[in-house]
Every structure is written in C-alpha cells, then in structure tokens.
Amino acid sequence: MSVSWIYFLPFTKSREPAHPCKLLCAFLLLLIIIIASIPFSAGEIKDIRIADDPRHMILFERFGFGPDGRVVVYIENVSYKSNRRHPSSPLDPSQMGFFLVRDSLFPRIIRDHDHLCALSSNYVMQVFRFSDLSIGSTYNGTVAISDPDEYILVFGNCLPEYKVSMTVHTEMYNLQHYGIDRNFLPMGQTPLPLMYFLIFVTYCGLFITWLFVCLNNRPVVDKIHLLMGALLILKALKSFCASEDLAYMARTGTHHGWDVAFYVFGFLKGTMMFVVIALIGSGWSVLRPFLQDREKKVLMAIIPLQVLENVAYIAVEEAGPAVRNPTWWNFVFLFIDLTCCFAVVFPVVWSIRALRESGGDRKACRSLDKLSLFKKFYMVVIGYLYFTRVVVLALGSLLGYRFEWLMALIAEGASLGFYGFVFWNFQPVEKSPYLMINGESDDTKIEISPIYTLDGEYDDDHDEE
C-alpha cells in the first residue's frame, strides 16, 4: 500500500491536522541514511583519490595563511593514461605538478593558460613537479609560507593528451604560540568557534524567553508557536555543532563526526525556517486551521527541494576536488535556494490579497488591521532573503581573507534580527493583531472567525448568521 505525502502533512483540511513531527522525522531518517553513505573527508587534513582526470587544473584547497604557515603534500599511486590511441607528444612528467598561487592572482593563471603552462607562470610558487617523484611514484614534502595571504593549492597538467590518477594527502595549518601549536583553521576562521558558541547561548536564551511567553499565554498558544519554538532549538543546535566542529578541526584538522551533526541540524533548521515562514504567511493554525491546495503544493515543493539541495551540497563539499565542474554545481545550489526563497513568499502574497479583497464583510473588514502586519512581514522576509543570499556574498568578495569571520557574523546578525522581528510580532499574546481584533467597544475582544471556507473560498454568509 502506498502512503500519500498528504498523510504526513500537518496542514490538511481536517480540524485536527496530523502532528508536524511526522514529516520532520521522516525526512530526518532519510537524511541520516543518505549522510551515512557519504565518505567524509578529514577537514583540513584531506585524503583524495583522483582517477583518470583530464583537467588541466584541479583546485585542491584554499587556505588563509598567517606569518608562519605550512603546506604538507604527500602523493602516491601515480599513473598516467593517454586520451588518444597514438598521442602526438611523449609523456613528460615535468609538465605536471603542484603549485601554490595567491587567490587574487588565480584568475590570471586561468586567463594565461591557453598560451602558458601554469607551472611556468611567474605568479605561482612551485611545490613539486612529477619529474621529482621517487621510485614507486611517491612524494612527501612540506612548504613554508612566510608571506601571509590566502593561497590556493592547485594541480597543473600541461599535457592535455594525458589523464592522471593519484592519491593525494594534504595538510594546511598555521603555527601559533612560537611555532608550538598547529591551527588547522584559516586565519579568517579562527574566531568562529567562540562566535558560534556565543550564538548558541543567545538562541538558548531566546528559546527560554519564548517558552516563558508561551507558558504565560497558554489560551492563545497554537501549533505555529510550537513550530517556532522548535525552530529556535534547531538553530541553537546547529550553532553548537558548528562551534564544536570548528574547534576540533582547529586542534586536530579533522571533524570527529561533528560535521555529520552539523549537516543534519542545518538541514532541519533550513527546512523548518522555510516551513515556518510559509505557515505564518498563510495564516495557518491561528487565522484558519487548514491550508489551501496551492499553499500545500508550495510546501510539498519546498521540502523536497531543501532535501535535494542539502544532500547534494554535502556530497559535493565532501568530495572536494574529485568533483568535476564544481562551479556548475554551486550554480545549481544557488538556483535551488533562490527558488525556495521565491516560493516561500507566495503564501504571504496570497494572504495580503485575500485581506484586501475581504473589505465587503463587516468582521472581515476588521481583519484589514492585519494587512499592515502582513505587508511588513512580507518586506522583512524579502529583505532578509535578499541580504543573506546576495549582499552577504558581495561583502565576502570585498572583505579580505582575514575578515572571513566578519561575513559570518553579519549573516548571523541578520538572522538574529529576522528571528527577533518574527517572534516579537507573532508572539502568543492576547492583544496581538495576528491573534485578536478589537470589537465594537474597547472592552470587547472578538476572536478572528475564519474568513475562508474549507474550499478556500470567502464565506459571504458569515455576517448573515
């Protein structure tokens, strides 16, 4: 027997919808199963297998070095294969190798590739060429970085007729405390563990405050407020996992499994955020206990897209340089994310239009008091999504590599401001325009009657009753 998605959705036309945790638990189980099958890399210590790769350049790692940085490269199991049955040029291992290049100069290397081998460019710092490989096709070397900057470790192949297979082990770190301790985090990410821990404490405080508000206003607490509380928990857990993941990686260069927890809670938090925005915008649970078919379709599209985006992002991030055409995959991720951002706004627009068209009914006319609230909510949602998806990326390209933490701080500050607006304006208090409207006199409070029938149409007979 096949089970319909509608069975899991908590927004059916029934007056007693199914519990929202069913849908989240189903997707959590699916995500854990998929994540468990992904081979994770080891943070800033990476072991990567390249198989029959014809690319002329493979970007392995981007890292922000301080005044005393180190790059460790170990190569083994190197083999070559010709793209053609009869290659026109002989195999010359000196035309293949690894090099370091400043991030700001990397576009020049790409531009000059057609007429100049990247290994021979004046802009690169050679690590080694394959002609330096020892017997058995192995190499083990360390490069000291004395000039602080953000560098990229790249493999260059100036023989397009040959494909390369190899196993690569890399380590990148900065020496601290007079060269005693290794820090495997780039310079720009060093403050992030403490920053994310403080964000975790902040959201824990917000959740305690939200719980206190809900307990003091039990008569007007509805299911949407419970989902909003769950969103705060997931955001706090994601921040805690990010802090622990980065702290462990700074000390050891490996994730120690915290990346799995970070991906799981990141997926749940992202999905829950889009669901909460759509439910608040549609008025579910407070203004009416159901969603129209078009709103359910929006949610049924957003949730699978979020699953697809997160799973694909994890797979590509962990595969690293073994993935070909990473720019195309990043474009796909951005496109899916922006699609979800645009889709989640439609329920808000539909609610605003419905409130505008309800002016003929006496009680519905009072519901126009909520029109300004929904307009403000709409503008804030658009501003938040635009700022975090576009403006933050633009700021990141302007800031230097040492201020990478500042970009994360700006994004988290915008998120905190957005959460504060939503939770303040839609909190469960009796005088909230989202929950109550004033009656004929100031001493009378009238609960909002549903403006819609179960079919999503406006009830013209409401006043006549």
CSV table of C-alpha atoms in Angstrom, one decimal:
chain,number,residue,atom,x,y,z
A,1,MET,CA,0.0,0.0,0.0
A,2,SER,CA,1.5,3.4,-1.0
A,3,VAL,CA,1.4,6.2,1.6
A,4,SER,CA,0.5,9.6,0.3
A,5,TRP,CA,2.5,12.6,1.2
A,6,ILE,CA,-0.7,14.3,2.4
A,7,TYR,CA,-0.8,11.8,5.3
A,8,PHE,CA,2.3,13.3,6.7
A,9,LEU,CA,1.5,17.0,6.0
A,10,PRO,CA,0.3,18.8,9.1
A,11,PHE,CA,-1.9,21.2,7.1
A,12,THR,CA,-4.8,19.2,5.8
A,13,LYS,CA,-8.3,20.4,5.8
A,14,SER,CA,-9.2,18.5,8.9
A,15,ARG,CA,-9.8,20.5,12.0
A,16,GLU,CA,-7.3,18.2,13.8
A,17,PRO,CA,-4.3,18.0,11.5
A,18,ALA,CA,-1.6,15.4,11.9
A,19,HIS,CA,1.3,16.3,14.1
A,20,PRO,CA,4.1,18.2,12.3
A,21,CYS,CA,6.8,16.0,13.8
A,22,LYS,CA,5.8,13.1,11.5
A,23,LEU,CA,7.1,14.9,8.4
A,24,LEU,CA,10.3,16.1,10.0
A,25,CYS,CA,11.1,12.6,11.5
A,26,ALA,CA,10.6,11.0,8.1
A,27,PHE,CA,13.0,13.4,6.4
A,28,LEU,CA,15.5,13.2,9.3
A,29,LEU,CA,15.6,9.4,8.9
A,30,LEU,CA,16.1,9.8,5.2
A,31,LEU,CA,18.8,12.3,5.6
A,32,ILE,CA,20.7,10.3,8.2
A,33,ILE,CA,20.6,7.2,5.9
A,34,ILE,CA,22.0,9.2,3.0
A,35,ILE,CA,24.6,11.0,5.0
A,36,ALA,CA,25.8,7.7,6.5
A,37,SER,CA,26.6,6.5,3.0
A,38,ILE,CA,28.8,9.6,2.1
A,39,PRO,CA,32.5,9.2,2.6
A,40,PHE,CA,33.5,12.3,4.6
A,41,SER,CA,36.9,14.0,4.2
A,42,ALA,CA,39.0,14.8,7.2
A,43,GLY,CA,38.7,18.6,7.5
A,44,GLU,CA,41.9,20.4,6.6
A,45,ILE,CA,43.7,17.1,6.6
A,46,LYS,CA,42.4,15.5,3.4
A,47,ASP,CA,42.9,12.3,1.5
A,48,ILE,CA,41.6,12.4,-2.0
A,49,ARG,CA,41.7,9.9,-4.8
A,50,ILE,CA,41.9,11.3,-8.4
A,51,ALA,CA,41.1,8.8,-11.1
A,52,ASP,CA,41.8,9.3,-14.8
A,53,ASP,CA,41.3,13.0,-14.6
A,54,PRO,CA,42.0,15.1,-17.8
A,55,ARG,CA,41.5,18.5,-16.3
A,56,HIS,CA,44.4,20.9,-16.9
A,57,MET,CA,44.0,22.4,-13.4
A,58,ILE,CA,42.5,20.9,-10.2
A,59,LEU,CA,41.9,23.2,-7.3
A,60,PHE,CA,42.6,21.2,-4.1
A,61,GLU,CA,42.4,23.7,-1.3
A,62,ARG,CA,42.0,27.4,-0.5
A,63,PHE,CA,43.6,28.5,2.8
A,64,GLY,CA,44.3,31.8,4.6
A,65,PHE,CA,47.9,31.7,6.0
A,66,GLY,CA,49.4,33.7,8.7
A,67,PRO,CA,53.1,34.7,9.1
A,68,ASP,CA,54.1,31.1,9.8
A,69,GLY,CA,52.1,28.7,7.6
A,70,ARG,CA,52.8,25.2,6.4
A,71,VAL,CA,51.6,23.1,3.4
A,72,VAL,CA,52.2,19.3,3.5
A,73,VAL,CA,51.7,17.3,0.3
A,74,TYR,CA,52.0,13.5,0.1
A,75,ILE,CA,51.4,11.8,-3.3
A,76,GLU,CA,51.3,8.1,-4.1
A,77,ASN,CA,50.0,5.6,-6.6
A,78,VAL,CA,50.6,8.0,-9.6
A,79,SER,CA,49.7,6.6,-13.0
A,80,TYR,CA,49.1,8.1,-16.5
A,81,LYS,CA,46.8,7.2,-19.3
A,82,SER,CA,46.7,8.7,-22.8
A,83,ASN,CA,43.4,10.2,-24.2
A,84,ARG,CA,44.4,9.0,-27.6
A,85,ARG,CA,45.5,5.7,-29.1
A,86,HIS,CA,48.5,7.4,-30.6
A,87,PRO,CA,49.5,10.6,-28.7
A,88,SER,CA,51.3,13.2,-30.7
A,89,SER,CA,53.6,14.2,-27.8
A,90,PRO,CA,55.6,12.0,-25.5
A,91,LEU,CA,54.9,11.8,-21.8
A,92,ASP,CA,56.9,14.4,-19.9
A,93,PRO,CA,56.2,14.3,-16.1
A,94,SER,CA,57.9,17.7,-15.7
A,95,GLN,CA,54.8,19.2,-17.3
A,96,MET,CA,52.7,18.0,-14.4
A,97,GLY,CA,52.9,19.0,-10.8
A,98,PHE,CA,51.5,21.0,-7.8
A,99,PHE,CA,51.8,24.7,-7.2
A,100,LEU,CA,50.6,27.4,-4.8
A,101,VAL,CA,49.1,30.7,-6.1
A,102,ARG,CA,47.6,33.7,-4.3
A,103,ASP,CA,43.8,33.7,-4.5
A,104,SER,CA,43.9,37.2,-6.1
A,105,LEU,CA,46.2,36.0,-8.8
A,106,PHE,CA,44.4,32.8,-9.7
A,107,PRO,CA,42.2,34.4,-12.4
A,108,ARG,CA,45.4,35.5,-14.2
A,109,ILE,CA,46.6,31.8,-14.2
A,110,ILE,CA,43.3,30.8,-15.8
A,111,ARG,CA,43.5,33.6,-18.4
A,112,ASP,CA,47.1,32.8,-19.4
A,113,HIS,CA,46.6,29.0,-19.6
A,114,ASP,CA,46.0,28.9,-23.3
A,115,HIS,CA,49.5,30.1,-24.2
A,116,LEU,CA,51.4,29.5,-21.0
A,117,CYS,CA,51.8,26.4,-18.8
A,118,ALA,CA,50.6,27.2,-15.3
A,119,LEU,CA,53.7,25.6,-13.8
A,120,SER,CA,55.9,28.1,-15.6
A,121,SER,CA,54.0,31.2,-14.6
A,122,ASN,CA,55.8,33.9,-12.6
A,123,TYR,CA,52.7,34.1,-10.3
A,124,VAL,CA,53.0,30.6,-8.8
A,125,MET,CA,55.1,29.0,-6.1
A,126,GLN,CA,56.0,25.5,-7.2
A,127,VAL,CA,55.6,22.7,-4.7
A,128,PHE,CA,57.0,20.0,-7.0
A,129,ARG,CA,56.8,18.5,-10.4
A,130,PHE,CA,56.1,14.9,-11.2
A,131,SER,CA,59.6,14.6,-12.5
A,132,ASP,CA,60.6,14.8,-8.8
A,133,LEU,CA,58.7,11.6,-8.0
A,134,SER,CA,60.7,8.9,-6.3
A,135,ILE,CA,60.7,5.3,-7.4
A,136,GLY,CA,57.3,3.9,-6.7
A,137,SER,CA,55.6,7.2,-7.7
A,138,THR,CA,55.5,8.8,-4.3
A,139,TYR,CA,56.4,12.3,-3.0
A,140,ASN,CA,56.4,13.8,0.5
A,141,GLY,CA,57.2,17.4,1.1
A,142,THR,CA,56.5,20.5,3.2
A,143,VAL,CA,56.4,24.1,2.0
A,144,ALA,CA,56.8,27.0,4.4
A,145,ILE,CA,54.6,30.1,3.8
A,146,SER,CA,56.4,33.3,5.1
A,147,ASP,CA,54.3,35.8,3.2
A,148,PRO,CA,50.8,35.9,4.8
A,149,ASP,CA,48.0,35.7,2.3
A,150,GLU,CA,45.2,33.4,1.0
A,151,TYR,CA,46.7,30.7,-1.2
A,152,ILE,CA,45.3,28.0,-3.4
A,153,LEU,CA,46.9,24.6,-3.8
A,154,VAL,CA,46.5,23.6,-7.4
A,155,PHE,CA,47.5,20.6,-9.6
A,156,GLY,CA,48.5,21.6,-13.1
A,157,ASN,CA,48.6,19.3,-16.1
A,158,CYS,CA,50.2,20.9,-19.2
A,159,LEU,CA,49.8,17.7,-21.2
A,160,PRO,CA,46.1,17.7,-22.3
A,161,GLU,CA,46.6,14.3,-24.1
A,162,TYR,CA,47.2,12.5,-20.8
A,163,LYS,CA,45.0,11.7,-17.9
A,164,VAL,CA,46.3,11.3,-14.3
A,165,SER,CA,45.4,9.0,-11.4
A,166,MET,CA,46.8,9.5,-7.9
A,167,THR,CA,46.1,9.5,-4.2
A,168,VAL,CA,46.8,12.9,-2.6
A,169,HIS,CA,47.2,13.7,1.1
A,170,THR,CA,47.3,17.4,2.1
A,171,GLU,CA,47.6,19.3,5.3
A,172,MET,CA,47.4,23.1,5.7
A,173,TYR,CA,47.9,24.9,9.0
A,174,ASN,CA,49.3,27.9,10.8
A,175,LEU,CA,51.9,27.6,13.6
A,176,GLN,CA,51.0,29.5,16.7
A,177,HIS,CA,52.5,30.2,20.1
A,178,TYR,CA,56.1,30.4,18.9
A,179,GLY,CA,55.7,27.5,16.5
A,180,ILE,CA,54.5,25.0,19.0
A,181,ASP,CA,50.8,24.6,18.3
A,182,ARG,CA,49.2,23.9,14.9
A,183,ASN,CA,45.9,25.7,14.0
A,184,PHE,CA,44.2,24.0,11.0
A,185,LEU,CA,41.7,26.8,10.6
A,186,PRO,CA,42.4,29.5,8.1
A,187,MET,CA,43.2,32.9,9.6
A,188,GLY,CA,39.8,34.3,8.8
A,189,GLN,CA,38.0,31.5,10.6
A,190,THR,CA,40.0,31.4,13.8
A,191,PRO,CA,37.4,33.4,15.8
A,192,LEU,CA,34.4,31.3,14.5
A,193,PRO,CA,34.3,28.6,17.3
A,194,LEU,CA,33.9,31.2,20.0
A,195,MET,CA,31.5,33.2,17.9
A,196,TYR,CA,29.2,30.3,17.1
A,197,PHE,CA,29.2,29.2,20.8
A,198,LEU,CA,28.0,32.7,21.8
A,199,ILE,CA,25.3,32.5,19.1
A,200,PHE,CA,24.3,29.1,20.6
A,201,VAL,CA,24.0,30.7,24.1
A,202,THR,CA,22.0,33.6,22.5
A,203,TYR,CA,19.4,31.3,20.9
A,204,CYS,CA,19.2,29.2,24.0
A,205,GLY,CA,18.2,32.4,25.9
A,206,LEU,CA,15.7,33.3,23.2
A,207,PHE,CA,14.2,29.8,23.4
A,208,ILE,CA,13.8,30.1,27.2
A,209,THR,CA,12.2,33.5,26.8
A,210,TRP,CA,9.9,32.1,24.1
A,211,LEU,CA,8.9,29.2,26.4
A,212,PHE,CA,8.2,31.7,29.2
A,213,VAL,CA,5.9,33.7,26.9
A,214,CYS,CA,4.1,30.6,25.7
A,215,LEU,CA,3.5,29.3,29.3
A,216,ASN,CA,2.1,32.7,30.4
A,217,ASN,CA,-0.3,32.9,27.4
A,218,ARG,CA,-1.5,29.3,27.1
A,219,PRO,CA,-5.0,30.2,25.9
A,220,VAL,CA,-3.7,31.7,22.7
A,221,VAL,CA,-0.8,29.4,22.1
A,222,ASP,CA,-1.3,27.4,18.9
A,223,LYS,CA,0.6,24.9,16.8
A,224,ILE,CA,2.5,27.5,14.9
A,225,HIS,CA,4.1,28.8,18.1
A,226,LEU,CA,5.3,25.3,18.9
A,227,LEU,CA,6.9,25.1,15.5
A,228,MET,CA,8.5,28.5,16.1
A,229,GLY,CA,10.0,27.2,19.3
A,230,ALA,CA,11.3,24.1,17.5
A,231,LEU,CA,13.0,26.4,15.0
A,232,LEU,CA,14.9,28.2,17.8
A,233,ILE,CA,16.1,24.8,19.2
A,234,LEU,CA,17.3,23.7,15.8
A,235,LYS,CA,19.1,27.0,15.2
A,236,ALA,CA,20.8,26.7,18.6
A,237,LEU,CA,21.8,23.1,18.0
A,238,LYS,CA,23.2,23.9,14.5
A,239,SER,CA,25.3,26.8,16.1
A,240,PHE,CA,26.6,24.5,18.8
A,241,CYS,CA,27.6,21.8,16.3
A,242,ALA,CA,29.3,24.4,14.2
A,243,SER,CA,31.3,25.6,17.2
A,244,GLU,CA,32.4,22.2,18.2
A,245,ASP,CA,33.2,21.1,14.6
A,246,LEU,CA,35.4,24.2,14.1
A,247,ALA,CA,37.1,23.8,17.5
A,248,TYR,CA,38.0,20.2,16.9
A,249,MET,CA,39.2,21.0,13.4
A,250,ALA,CA,41.4,23.8,14.6
A,251,ARG,CA,43.2,21.5,17.0
A,252,THR,CA,43.3,18.2,15.0
A,253,GLY,CA,42.4,19.0,11.4
A,254,THR,CA,39.5,16.6,11.5
A,255,HIS,CA,35.8,16.9,12.2
A,256,HIS,CA,35.4,13.9,14.7
A,257,GLY,CA,31.9,13.4,13.4
A,258,TRP,CA,30.6,16.9,14.3
A,259,ASP,CA,30.2,17.7,10.6
A,260,VAL,CA,27.5,15.0,10.4
A,261,ALA,CA,25.6,16.5,13.3
A,262,PHE,CA,26.1,20.0,11.7
A,263,TYR,CA,24.7,18.8,8.4
A,264,VAL,CA,21.7,17.1,10.0
A,265,PHE,CA,20.7,20.1,12.2
A,266,GLY,CA,21.5,22.5,9.3
A,267,PHE,CA,19.1,20.7,7.1
A,268,LEU,CA,16.4,20.6,9.7
A,269,LYS,CA,16.8,24.2,10.6
A,270,GLY,CA,16.7,25.4,6.9
A,271,THR,CA,13.7,23.3,6.2
A,272,MET,CA,11.9,24.4,9.4
A,273,MET,CA,12.6,28.1,8.6
A,274,PHE,CA,11.0,27.9,5.2
A,275,VAL,CA,8.0,26.0,6.6
A,276,VAL,CA,7.5,28.5,9.4
A,277,ILE,CA,7.7,31.4,7.0
A,278,ALA,CA,5.2,29.8,4.7
A,279,LEU,CA,2.8,28.9,7.5
A,280,ILE,CA,2.9,32.3,9.2
A,281,GLY,CA,2.4,34.0,5.8
A,282,SER,CA,-0.6,31.8,5.1
A,283,GLY,CA,-2.2,32.3,8.5
A,284,TRP,CA,-2.2,28.6,9.3
A,285,SER,CA,-3.3,27.4,12.7
A,286,VAL,CA,-4.2,30.9,14.0
A,287,LEU,CA,-6.4,32.5,11.3
A,288,ARG,CA,-7.5,29.2,9.9
A,289,PRO,CA,-6.8,25.5,10.7
A,290,PHE,CA,-6.1,24.5,7.1
A,291,LEU,CA,-4.2,25.4,4.0
A,292,GLN,CA,-5.5,25.7,0.5
A,293,ASP,CA,-4.3,23.3,-2.1
A,294,ARG,CA,-2.0,25.8,-3.7
A,295,GLU,CA,-0.3,26.5,-0.4
A,296,LYS,CA,0.2,22.8,0.3
A,297,LYS,CA,1.8,22.4,-3.1
A,298,VAL,CA,4.2,25.2,-2.3
A,299,LEU,CA,5.3,23.4,0.9
A,300,MET,CA,5.4,20.0,-0.9
A,301,ALA,CA,7.8,21.6,-3.4
A,302,ILE,CA,10.0,23.4,-0.9
A,303,ILE,CA,10.7,20.5,1.4
A,304,PRO,CA,11.9,18.0,-1.2
A,305,LEU,CA,14.0,20.8,-2.8
A,306,GLN,CA,15.6,21.5,0.6
A,307,VAL,CA,16.4,17.8,0.9
A,308,LEU,CA,17.9,17.7,-2.5
A,309,GLU,CA,19.9,20.9,-2.0
A,310,ASN,CA,21.4,19.8,1.3
A,311,VAL,CA,22.2,16.2,0.3
A,312,ALA,CA,23.9,17.3,-2.9
A,313,TYR,CA,25.8,20.1,-1.1
A,314,ILE,CA,27.1,17.6,1.4
A,315,ALA,CA,28.2,15.2,-1.3
A,316,VAL,CA,30.0,17.8,-3.4
A,317,GLU,CA,31.6,19.5,-0.4
A,318,GLU,CA,33.0,16.2,1.0
A,319,ALA,CA,34.1,15.0,-2.4
A,320,GLY,CA,36.2,18.2,-2.8
A,321,PRO,CA,38.4,18.4,-5.9
A,322,ALA,CA,37.4,14.9,-7.1
A,323,VAL,CA,34.1,16.6,-8.3
A,324,ARG,CA,34.4,18.0,-11.8
A,325,ASN,CA,32.7,21.3,-12.8
A,326,PRO,CA,32.2,22.5,-9.2
A,327,THR,CA,31.2,25.9,-10.4
A,328,TRP,CA,28.2,24.4,-12.2
A,329,TRP,CA,27.1,22.5,-9.0
A,330,ASN,CA,27.4,25.7,-7.0
A,331,PHE,CA,25.2,27.5,-9.5
A,332,VAL,CA,22.6,24.6,-9.1
A,333,PHE,CA,22.7,25.0,-5.4
A,334,LEU,CA,22.2,28.8,-5.6
A,335,PHE,CA,19.3,28.3,-8.1
A,336,ILE,CA,17.5,25.8,-5.8
A,337,ASP,CA,18.0,28.0,-2.8
A,338,LEU,CA,16.7,31.1,-4.6
A,339,THR,CA,13.7,29.1,-6.0
A,340,CYS,CA,12.8,28.1,-2.4
A,341,CYS,CA,13.1,31.8,-1.3
A,342,PHE,CA,10.8,33.0,-4.1
A,343,ALA,CA,8.3,30.1,-3.5
A,344,VAL,CA,8.0,30.7,0.2
A,345,VAL,CA,6.9,34.3,-0.4
A,346,PHE,CA,3.8,33.3,-2.4
A,347,PRO,CA,1.6,32.4,0.7
A,348,VAL,CA,2.3,35.8,2.2
A,349,VAL,CA,1.3,37.5,-1.1
A,350,TRP,CA,-1.9,35.4,-1.2
A,351,SER,CA,-2.8,36.3,2.4
A,352,ILE,CA,-2.3,40.0,1.7
A,353,ARG,CA,-4.5,39.8,-1.4
A,354,ALA,CA,-7.2,37.9,0.5
A,355,LEU,CA,-7.2,40.5,3.2
A,356,ARG,CA,-7.6,43.3,0.7
A,357,GLU,CA,-10.5,41.6,-1.1
A,358,SER,CA,-12.3,41.0,2.2
A,359,GLY,CA,-13.4,44.6,2.7
A,360,GLY,CA,-17.2,43.9,2.0
A,361,ASP,CA,-17.7,41.9,5.2
A,362,ARG,CA,-18.1,43.7,8.5
A,363,LYS,CA,-15.9,41.4,10.5
A,364,ALA,CA,-13.6,40.7,7.6
A,365,CYS,CA,-13.1,44.4,7.3
A,366,ARG,CA,-11.7,44.4,10.8
A,367,SER,CA,-9.2,41.9,9.7
A,368,LEU,CA,-7.7,44.6,7.5
A,369,ASP,CA,-5.9,45.6,10.7
A,370,LYS,CA,-3.6,42.8,10.0
A,371,LEU,CA,-2.9,43.9,6.4
A,372,SER,CA,-0.1,46.3,7.6
A,373,LEU,CA,1.4,43.5,9.7
A,374,PHE,CA,1.5,41.1,6.7
A,375,LYS,CA,2.9,43.8,4.5
A,376,LYS,CA,5.7,44.4,7.0
A,377,PHE,CA,6.3,40.7,7.3
A,378,TYR,CA,6.5,40.4,3.5
A,379,MET,CA,9.0,43.2,3.2
A,380,VAL,CA,11.2,41.8,6.0
A,381,VAL,CA,11.2,38.3,4.5
A,382,ILE,CA,12.2,39.7,1.1
A,383,GLY,CA,14.9,41.9,2.7
A,384,TYR,CA,16.3,39.0,4.8
A,385,LEU,CA,16.4,36.5,2.0
A,386,TYR,CA,18.0,39.1,-0.4
A,387,PHE,CA,20.5,40.2,2.2
A,388,THR,CA,21.7,36.7,3.3
A,389,ARG,CA,21.7,35.3,-0.3
A,390,VAL,CA,23.1,38.3,-2.3
A,391,VAL,CA,24.5,41.1,-0.1
A,392,VAL,CA,26.5,38.8,2.2
A,393,LEU,CA,28.2,37.1,-0.7
A,394,ALA,CA,29.0,40.5,-2.2
A,395,LEU,CA,30.5,41.6,1.1
A,396,GLY,CA,32.5,38.4,1.3
A,397,SER,CA,34.1,39.2,-2.0
A,398,LEU,CA,35.1,42.7,-0.8
A,399,LEU,CA,36.4,41.7,2.6
A,400,GLY,CA,39.9,40.3,2.9
A,401,TYR,CA,40.6,36.7,3.9
A,402,ARG,CA,41.4,37.8,7.4
A,403,PHE,CA,37.8,39.0,7.9
A,404,GLU,CA,36.0,35.9,6.8
A,405,TRP,CA,34.6,35.6,10.3
A,406,LEU,CA,33.0,39.1,9.8
A,407,MET,CA,31.0,37.8,6.9
A,408,ALA,CA,29.6,35.0,9.1
A,409,LEU,CA,28.9,37.5,11.9
A,410,ILE,CA,27.0,39.8,9.5
A,411,ALA,CA,24.9,36.9,8.3
A,412,GLU,CA,24.2,35.7,11.8
A,413,GLY,CA,23.3,39.2,12.9
A,414,ALA,CA,20.8,39.5,10.0
A,415,SER,CA,19.3,36.1,11.0
A,416,LEU,CA,19.0,37.2,14.7
A,417,GLY,CA,17.3,40.4,13.6
A,418,PHE,CA,14.9,38.5,11.4
A,419,TYR,CA,14.0,36.0,14.1
A,420,GLY,CA,13.5,38.8,16.6
A,421,PHE,CA,11.1,40.6,14.3
A,422,VAL,CA,9.1,37.4,13.5
A,423,PHE,CA,8.9,36.2,17.1
A,424,TRP,CA,8.0,39.7,18.5
A,425,ASN,CA,5.2,40.4,16.0
A,426,PHE,CA,3.7,36.9,16.1
A,427,GLN,CA,4.1,36.0,19.7
A,428,PRO,CA,1.1,34.4,21.5
A,429,VAL,CA,-0.3,37.5,23.4
A,430,GLU,CA,-3.9,38.4,23.5
A,431,LYS,CA,-3.5,41.8,22.0
A,432,SER,CA,-1.5,40.6,19.0
A,433,PRO,CA,-3.2,41.7,15.8
A,434,TYR,CA,-2.3,38.3,14.4
A,435,LEU,CA,-4.5,36.6,17.1
A,436,MET,CA,-7.2,39.0,18.0
A,437,ILE,CA,-9.1,42.0,16.7
A,438,ASN,CA,-11.0,44.7,18.6
A,439,GLY,CA,-14.7,44.5,18.8
A,440,GLU,CA,-17.3,47.3,18.7
A,441,SER,CA,-16.0,48.6,22.1
A,442,ASP,CA,-12.6,48.7,23.6
A,443,ASP,CA,-13.7,46.3,26.4
A,444,THR,CA,-14.8,43.5,24.0
A,445,LYS,CA,-12.4,41.2,22.3
A,446,ILE,CA,-13.6,39.0,19.4
A,447,GLU,CA,-11.6,36.1,18.1
A,448,ILE,CA,-11.0,36.0,14.4
A,449,SER,CA,-13.5,33.9,12.7
A,450,PRO,CA,-12.2,32.0,9.7
A,451,ILE,CA,-12.6,34.2,6.5
A,452,TYR,CA,-12.4,31.1,4.3
A,453,THR,CA,-14.5,28.1,3.8
A,454,LEU,CA,-12.8,24.7,3.7
A,455,ASP,CA,-12.6,25.0,-0.1
A,456,GLY,CA,-10.6,28.2,0.3
A,457,GLU,CA,-13.4,30.5,-0.8
A,458,TYR,CA,-14.6,33.6,1.1
A,459,ASP,CA,-17.7,33.0,3.2
A,460,ASP,CA,-20.3,35.6,2.2
A,461,ASP,CA,-22.9,34.3,4.6
A,462,HIS,CA,-20.8,34.9,7.7
A,463,ASP,CA,-22.4,38.2,8.7
A,464,GLU,CA,-25.9,37.0,7.9
A,465,GLU,CA,-25.5,34.3,10.6
